[in-house]
PDB file of C-alpha atoms in Angstrom:
ATOM      1  CA  MET K  53       2.248 -16.584  34.468  1.00  0.00           C
ATOM      2  CA  ASN K  54       2.449 -12.717  33.917  1.00  0.00           C
ATOM      3  CA  ASP K  55      -0.294 -10.372  32.671  1.00  0.00           C
ATOM      4  CA  ASP K  56      -0.126 -11.137  29.496  1.00  0.00           C
ATOM      5  CA  ASP K  57      -0.588 -14.646  29.192  1.00  0.00           C
ATOM      6  CA  ALA K  58      -3.830 -14.829  31.258  1.00  0.00           C
ATOM      7  CA  CYS K  59      -6.879 -15.479  30.001  1.00  0.00           C
ATOM      8  CA  GLY K  60     -10.408 -14.110  31.051  1.00  0.00           C
ATOM      9  CA  LEU K  61     -13.661 -14.683  30.272  1.00  0.00           C
ATOM     10  CA  MET K  62     -12.683 -11.922  27.146  1.00  0.00           C
ATOM     11  CA  GLU K  63      -9.781 -13.489  25.953  1.00  0.00           C
ATOM     12  CA  ALA K  64     -11.203 -17.002  25.967  1.00  0.00           C
ATOM     13  CA  GLN K  65     -14.437 -15.674  23.456  1.00  0.00           C
ATOM     14  CA  TYR K  66     -11.624 -13.963  20.915  1.00  0.00           C
ATOM     15  CA  ILE K  67      -9.985 -17.426  20.910  1.00  0.00           C
ATOM     16  CA  ARG K  68     -13.226 -19.567  20.490  1.00  0.00           C
ATOM     17  CA  ARG K  69     -14.488 -17.375  18.025  1.00  0.00           C
ATOM     18  CA  HIS K  70     -11.345 -16.585  15.705  1.00  0.00           C
ATOM     19  CA  HIS K  71      -8.375 -18.969  16.798  1.00  0.00           C
ATOM     20  CA  ARG K  72      -9.269 -22.273  15.754  1.00  0.00           C
ATOM     21  CA  HIS K  73      -6.426 -24.570  15.154  1.00  0.00           C
ATOM     22  CA  HIS K  74      -6.986 -28.217  14.861  1.00  0.00           C
ATOM     23  CA  PRO K  75      -3.355 -29.896  15.735  1.00  0.00           C
ATOM     24  CA  ASN K  76      -2.449 -33.006  14.926  1.00  0.00           C
ATOM     25  CA  HIS K  77      -1.097 -35.578  17.307  1.00  0.00           C
ATOM     26  CA  ASN K  78       2.546 -34.116  15.845  1.00  0.00           C
ATOM     27  CA  GLN K  79       1.732 -30.598  16.465  1.00  0.00           C
ATOM     28  CA  CYS K  80       1.518 -28.679  19.695  1.00  0.00           C
ATOM     29  CA  THR K  81      -0.589 -25.408  19.588  1.00  0.00           C
ATOM     30  CA  SER K  82      -0.834 -22.565  22.100  1.00  0.00           C
ATOM     31  CA  ALA K  83      -1.214 -18.753  21.767  1.00  0.00           C
ATOM     32  CA  VAL K  84       0.162 -15.522  23.729  1.00  0.00           C
ATOM     33  CA  PHE K  85      -1.788 -12.254  24.881  1.00  0.00           C
ATOM     34  CA  LYS K  86      -0.195  -8.919  25.063  1.00  0.00           C
ATOM     35  CA  ASN K  87      -1.811  -5.720  26.297  1.00  0.00           C
ATOM     36  CA  VAL K  88      -0.748  -2.494  24.035  1.00  0.00           C
ATOM     37  CA  ARG K  89      -1.388   1.050  25.379  1.00  0.00           C
ATOM     38  CA  ALA K  90      -2.120   2.160  21.844  1.00  0.00           C
ATOM     39  CA  PRO K  91      -5.456   2.562  20.535  1.00  0.00           C
ATOM     40  CA  VAL K  92      -6.822  -0.426  17.803  1.00  0.00           C
ATOM     41  CA  PRO K  93      -5.765   1.311  14.526  1.00  0.00           C
ATOM     42  CA  LEU K  94      -3.006   2.469  15.507  1.00  0.00           C
ATOM     43  CA  VAL K  95      -2.151  -1.263  16.326  1.00  0.00           C
ATOM     44  CA  TRP K  96      -3.545  -2.951  13.352  1.00  0.00           C
ATOM     45  CA  SER K  97      -1.699  -0.585  11.188  1.00  0.00           C
ATOM     46  CA  LEU K  98       0.915  -2.108  12.163  1.00  0.00           C
ATOM     47  CA  VAL K  99      -0.261  -5.221  12.294  1.00  0.00           C
ATOM     48  CA  ARG K 100      -1.786  -5.661   8.586  1.00  0.00           C
ATOM     49  CA  ARG K 101       1.201  -4.404   6.798  1.00  0.00           C
ATOM     50  CA  PHE K 102       1.930  -7.842   5.702  1.00  0.00           C
ATOM     51  CA  ASP K 103       4.916  -6.504   3.357  1.00  0.00           C
ATOM     52  CA  GLN K 104       6.424  -4.799   6.417  1.00  0.00           C
ATOM     53  CA  PRO K 105       6.979  -6.940   9.466  1.00  0.00           C
ATOM     54  CA  GLN K 106      10.465  -5.541   9.486  1.00  0.00           C
ATOM     55  CA  LYS K 107       8.413  -2.441  10.737  1.00  0.00           C
ATOM     56  CA  TYR K 108       7.792  -4.466  14.675  1.00  0.00           C
ATOM     57  CA  LYS K 109       9.100  -7.737  14.320  1.00  0.00           C
ATOM     58  CA  PRO K 110      13.090  -7.842  15.611  1.00  0.00           C
ATOM     59  CA  PHE K 111      14.028 -10.580  13.980  1.00  0.00           C
ATOM     60  CA  VAL K 112      13.419  -8.788  10.774  1.00  0.00           C
ATOM     61  CA  SER K 113      15.835  -7.639   8.496  1.00  0.00           C
ATOM     62  CA  ARG K 114      14.143  -7.474   4.744  1.00  0.00           C
ATOM     63  CA  CYS K 115      11.221  -8.251   2.959  1.00  0.00           C
ATOM     64  CA  VAL K 116      10.067  -9.265  -0.244  1.00  0.00           C
ATOM     65  CA  VAL K 117       6.566  -9.522  -1.384  1.00  0.00           C
ATOM     66  CA  LYS K 118       5.435 -11.399  -4.444  1.00  0.00           C
ATOM     67  CA  GLY K 119       1.812 -10.447  -5.555  1.00  0.00           C
ATOM     68  CA  ASP K 120      -0.675  -8.173  -4.903  1.00  0.00           C
ATOM     69  CA  LEU K 121      -0.843  -7.975  -1.148  1.00  0.00           C
ATOM     70  CA  GLY K 122      -4.049  -9.740  -1.415  1.00  0.00           C
ATOM     71  CA  ILE K 123      -4.757 -13.288   0.239  1.00  0.00           C
ATOM     72  CA  GLY K 124      -2.450 -15.947  -1.259  1.00  0.00           C
ATOM     73  CA  SER K 125       0.404 -12.845  -2.019  1.00  0.00           C
ATOM     74  CA  VAL K 126       3.824 -14.678  -0.617  1.00  0.00           C
ATOM     75  CA  ARG K 127       6.695 -12.819   1.168  1.00  0.00           C
ATOM     76  CA  GLU K 128      10.225 -13.409   1.329  1.00  0.00           C
ATOM     77  CA  VAL K 129      12.117 -13.076   5.431  1.00  0.00           C
ATOM     78  CA  ASN K 130      15.212 -12.788   5.846  1.00  0.00           C
ATOM     79  CA  VAL K 131      16.167 -13.340   9.501  1.00  0.00           C
ATOM     80  CA  LYS K 132      18.884 -11.316  11.370  1.00  0.00           C
ATOM     81  CA  SER K 133      21.319 -13.251  12.578  1.00  0.00           C
ATOM     82  CA  GLY K 134      21.388 -14.927  16.422  1.00  0.00           C
ATOM     83  CA  LEU K 135      18.199 -17.409  15.374  1.00  0.00           C
ATOM     84  CA  PRO K 136      18.274 -21.188  13.564  1.00  0.00           C
ATOM     85  CA  ALA K 137      17.584 -19.664  10.195  1.00  0.00           C
ATOM     86  CA  THR K 138      18.103 -16.803   7.807  1.00  0.00           C
ATOM     87  CA  THR K 139      15.025 -17.081   5.915  1.00  0.00           C
ATOM     88  CA  SER K 140      11.359 -17.450   6.136  1.00  0.00           C
ATOM     89  CA  THR K 141       8.733 -18.348   2.892  1.00  0.00           C
ATOM     90  CA  GLU K 142       5.190 -17.162   4.337  1.00  0.00           C
ATOM     91  CA  ARG K 143       2.043 -17.025   2.758  1.00  0.00           C
ATOM     92  CA  LEU K 144      -1.145 -14.524   3.416  1.00  0.00           C
ATOM     93  CA  GLU K 145      -4.063 -16.657   4.267  1.00  0.00           C
ATOM     94  CA  LEU K 146      -6.243 -14.050   5.701  1.00  0.00           C
ATOM     95  CA  LEU K 147      -6.714 -10.023   6.011  1.00  0.00           C
ATOM     96  CA  ASP K 148     -10.307  -8.667   6.931  1.00  0.00           C
ATOM     97  CA  ASP K 149      -9.895  -5.008   8.231  1.00  0.00           C
ATOM     98  CA  GLU K 150     -13.329  -5.081  10.242  1.00  0.00           C
ATOM     99  CA  GLU K 151     -12.610  -7.867  12.220  1.00  0.00           C
ATOM    100  CA  HIS K 152      -8.254  -7.133  12.614  1.00  0.00           C
ATOM    101  CA  ILE K 153      -7.482 -10.714  11.853  1.00  0.00           C
ATOM    102  CA  LEU K 154      -3.991 -11.581   9.868  1.00  0.00           C
ATOM    103  CA  GLY K 155      -3.681 -15.085   9.392  1.00  0.00           C
ATOM    104  CA  ILE K 156      -0.305 -16.537   7.614  1.00  0.00           C
ATOM    105  CA  ARG K 157       1.277 -19.591   6.996  1.00  0.00           C
ATOM    106  CA  ILE K 158       4.507 -20.543   6.682  1.00  0.00           C
ATOM    107  CA  VAL K 159       5.311 -22.281   3.257  1.00  0.00           C
ATOM    108  CA  GLY K 160       9.467 -22.511   3.104  1.00  0.00           C
ATOM    109  CA  GLY K 161      12.548 -21.369   4.425  1.00  0.00           C
ATOM    110  CA  ASP K 162      15.918 -22.531   6.349  1.00  0.00           C
ATOM    111  CA  HIS K 163      14.184 -23.523   9.748  1.00  0.00           C
ATOM    112  CA  ARG K 164      12.526 -26.020  11.889  1.00  0.00           C
ATOM    113  CA  LEU K 165       9.384 -24.632  11.772  1.00  0.00           C
ATOM    114  CA  LYS K 166       7.097 -26.989   9.381  1.00  0.00           C
ATOM    115  CA  ASN K 167       3.547 -26.582   9.101  1.00  0.00           C
ATOM    116  CA  TYR K 168       3.647 -23.265  10.957  1.00  0.00           C
ATOM    117  CA  SER K 169       0.363 -21.328  10.778  1.00  0.00           C
ATOM    118  CA  SER K 170      -0.403 -18.420  12.886  1.00  0.00           C
ATOM    119  CA  ILE K 171      -3.789 -16.346  13.426  1.00  0.00           C
ATOM    120  CA  MET K 172      -3.408 -12.172  15.075  1.00  0.00           C
ATOM    121  CA  THR K 173      -5.832 -10.620  16.066  1.00  0.00           C
ATOM    122  CA  VAL K 174      -6.466  -7.214  17.540  1.00  0.00           C
ATOM    123  CA  HIS K 175      -9.107  -5.616  19.594  1.00  0.00           C
ATOM    124  CA  PRO K 176      -9.956  -3.073  21.806  1.00  0.00           C
ATOM    125  CA  LYS K 177      -9.903  -2.865  25.677  1.00  0.00           C
ATOM    126  CA  VAL K 178      -9.446  -0.371  27.646  1.00  0.00           C
ATOM    127  CA  ILE K 179      -6.262  -0.073  29.842  1.00  0.00           C
ATOM    128  CA  ASP K 180      -5.395   2.531  32.935  1.00  0.00           C
ATOM    129  CA  GLY K 181      -8.620   3.913  31.571  1.00  0.00           C
ATOM    130  CA  ARG K 182      -7.568   5.098  28.209  1.00  0.00           C
ATOM    131  CA  PRO K 183      -8.322   3.024  24.724  1.00  0.00           C
ATOM    132  CA  GLY K 184      -5.592   0.225  24.725  1.00  0.00           C
ATOM    133  CA  THR K 185      -5.159  -3.075  22.479  1.00  0.00           C
ATOM    134  CA  LEU K 186      -5.171  -6.719  23.119  1.00  0.00           C
ATOM    135  CA  VAL K 187      -3.102  -8.616  20.547  1.00  0.00           C
ATOM    136  CA  ILE K 188      -3.832 -12.015  20.987  1.00  0.00           C
ATOM    137  CA  GLU K 189      -1.342 -14.185  18.459  1.00  0.00           C
ATOM    138  CA  SER K 190      -2.004 -18.069  17.854  1.00  0.00           C
ATOM    139  CA  PHE K 191      -0.688 -20.614  16.525  1.00  0.00           C
ATOM    140  CA  VAL K 192       0.289 -24.929  15.361  1.00  0.00           C
ATOM    141  CA  VAL K 193       3.417 -26.003  13.964  1.00  0.00           C
ATOM    142  CA  ASP K 194       4.791 -29.306  13.647  1.00  0.00           C
ATOM    143  CA  VAL K 195       6.885 -30.684  16.350  1.00  0.00           C
ATOM    144  CA  PRO K 196      10.703 -31.072  15.080  1.00  0.00           C
ATOM    145  CA  ASN K 197      11.849 -34.762  15.415  1.00  0.00           C
ATOM    146  CA  GLY K 198      13.835 -34.545  18.848  1.00  0.00           C
ATOM    147  CA  ASN K 199      12.236 -32.352  20.443  1.00  0.00           C
ATOM    148  CA  THR K 200       9.058 -32.809  22.638  1.00  0.00           C
ATOM    149  CA  LYS K 201       6.146 -30.381  22.391  1.00  0.00           C
ATOM    150  CA  ASP K 202       6.413 -28.536  25.133  1.00  0.00           C
ATOM    151  CA  GLU K 203       9.855 -27.722  23.913  1.00  0.00           C
ATOM    152  CA  THR K 204       8.713 -26.726  20.725  1.00  0.00           C
ATOM    153  CA  CYS K 205       5.504 -24.339  22.112  1.00  0.00           C
ATOM    154  CA  TYR K 206       7.321 -22.797  24.760  1.00  0.00           C
ATOM    155  CA  PHE K 207       9.857 -21.744  21.623  1.00  0.00           C
ATOM    156  CA  VAL K 208       7.672 -20.855  19.387  1.00  0.00           C
ATOM    157  CA  LYS K 209       6.035 -18.589  22.231  1.00  0.00           C
ATOM    158  CA  ALA K 210       9.092 -16.996  23.202  1.00  0.00           C
ATOM    159  CA  LEU K 211       9.697 -15.368  19.553  1.00  0.00           C
ATOM    160  CA  ILE K 212       6.168 -14.629  19.554  1.00  0.00           C
ATOM    161  CA  ARG K 213       6.153 -12.780  23.269  1.00  0.00           C
ATOM    162  CA  CYS K 214       9.467 -10.703  21.915  1.00  0.00           C
ATOM    163  CA  ASN K 215       7.753  -9.821  18.350  1.00  0.00           C
ATOM    164  CA  LEU K 216       4.515  -8.598  20.557  1.00  0.00           C
ATOM    165  CA  LYS K 217       6.864  -6.705  22.873  1.00  0.00           C
ATOM    166  CA  SER K 218       8.206  -5.117  20.098  1.00  0.00           C
ATOM    167  CA  LEU K 219       4.639  -4.452  18.944  1.00  0.00           C
ATOM    168  CA  ALA K 220       3.952  -3.096  22.164  1.00  0.00           C
ATOM    169  CA  ASP K 221       7.017  -0.433  22.263  1.00  0.00           C
ATOM    170  CA  VAL K 222       6.701   0.937  18.360  1.00  0.00           C
ATOM    171  CA  SER K 223       2.404   1.687  19.074  1.00  0.00           C
ATOM    172  CA  GLU K 224       3.277   3.356  22.277  1.00  0.00           C
ATOM    173  CA  ARG K 225       5.704   5.053  21.031  1.00  0.00           C
ATOM    174  CA  MET K 226       4.059   6.039  17.955  1.00  0.00           C
ATOM    175  CA  ALA K 227       0.823   6.889  20.005  1.00  0.00           C
ATOM    176  CA  VAL K 228       2.943   9.335  22.188  1.00  0.00           C
ATOM    177  CA  GLN K 229       4.417  11.019  19.284  1.00  0.00           C
ATOM    178  CA  GLY K 230       0.577  11.565  18.253  1.00  0.00           C
ATOM    179  CA  GLN K 231       0.912   9.427  15.067  1.00  0.00           C
ATOM    180  CA  THR K 232      -1.965   7.465  13.973  1.00  0.00           C
ATOM    181  CA  GLU K 233      -0.275   5.238  11.238  1.00  0.00           C
ATOM    182  CA  PRO K 234       3.418   3.863  10.811  1.00  0.00           C
ATOM    183  CA  LEU K 235       6.136   6.372   8.817  1.00  0.00           C
ATOM    184  CA  GLU K 236       7.426   4.379   5.354  1.00  0.00           C
ATOM    185  CA  LYS K 237      10.966   4.010   5.427  1.00  0.00           C
TER     186      LYS K 237
END
């Protein structure tokens, strides 16, 4: 287990407070942690952009939003080749700018992530004596026929780890360059 998977007392409190999933017998759930060497406002400026996940998610090539970016808005995401999917339809379930919470539910697409729901939270954390961020993403998803809970959780956690590493890389690069929010494409 690496530092980004470690769950200390503070992380456990955040999980209890914000990351409540109630899996059925045929679902798996887990959480992934990532320390980011950039301040919360900068990291949150990327995470909260439901309309632009491609700013930090490396597997997203395109995103089109239907709605006003409020709760209930739906985005159609095109997935880059190399994954067992080409599209994902996702609904914004929760967006709290004060608590820094983003909740998303997958409602369609050509993939095997059925009844997938995730919660992402962003928290202040001092890292190496400087203002940093702890990002937590938790999920619940159906276990597809022919797979085990362990296999399903392993696959989803690997995707999330990749996304969070990219989020850290983008955020840290922006922090070094003195940017406070993402540039428009």
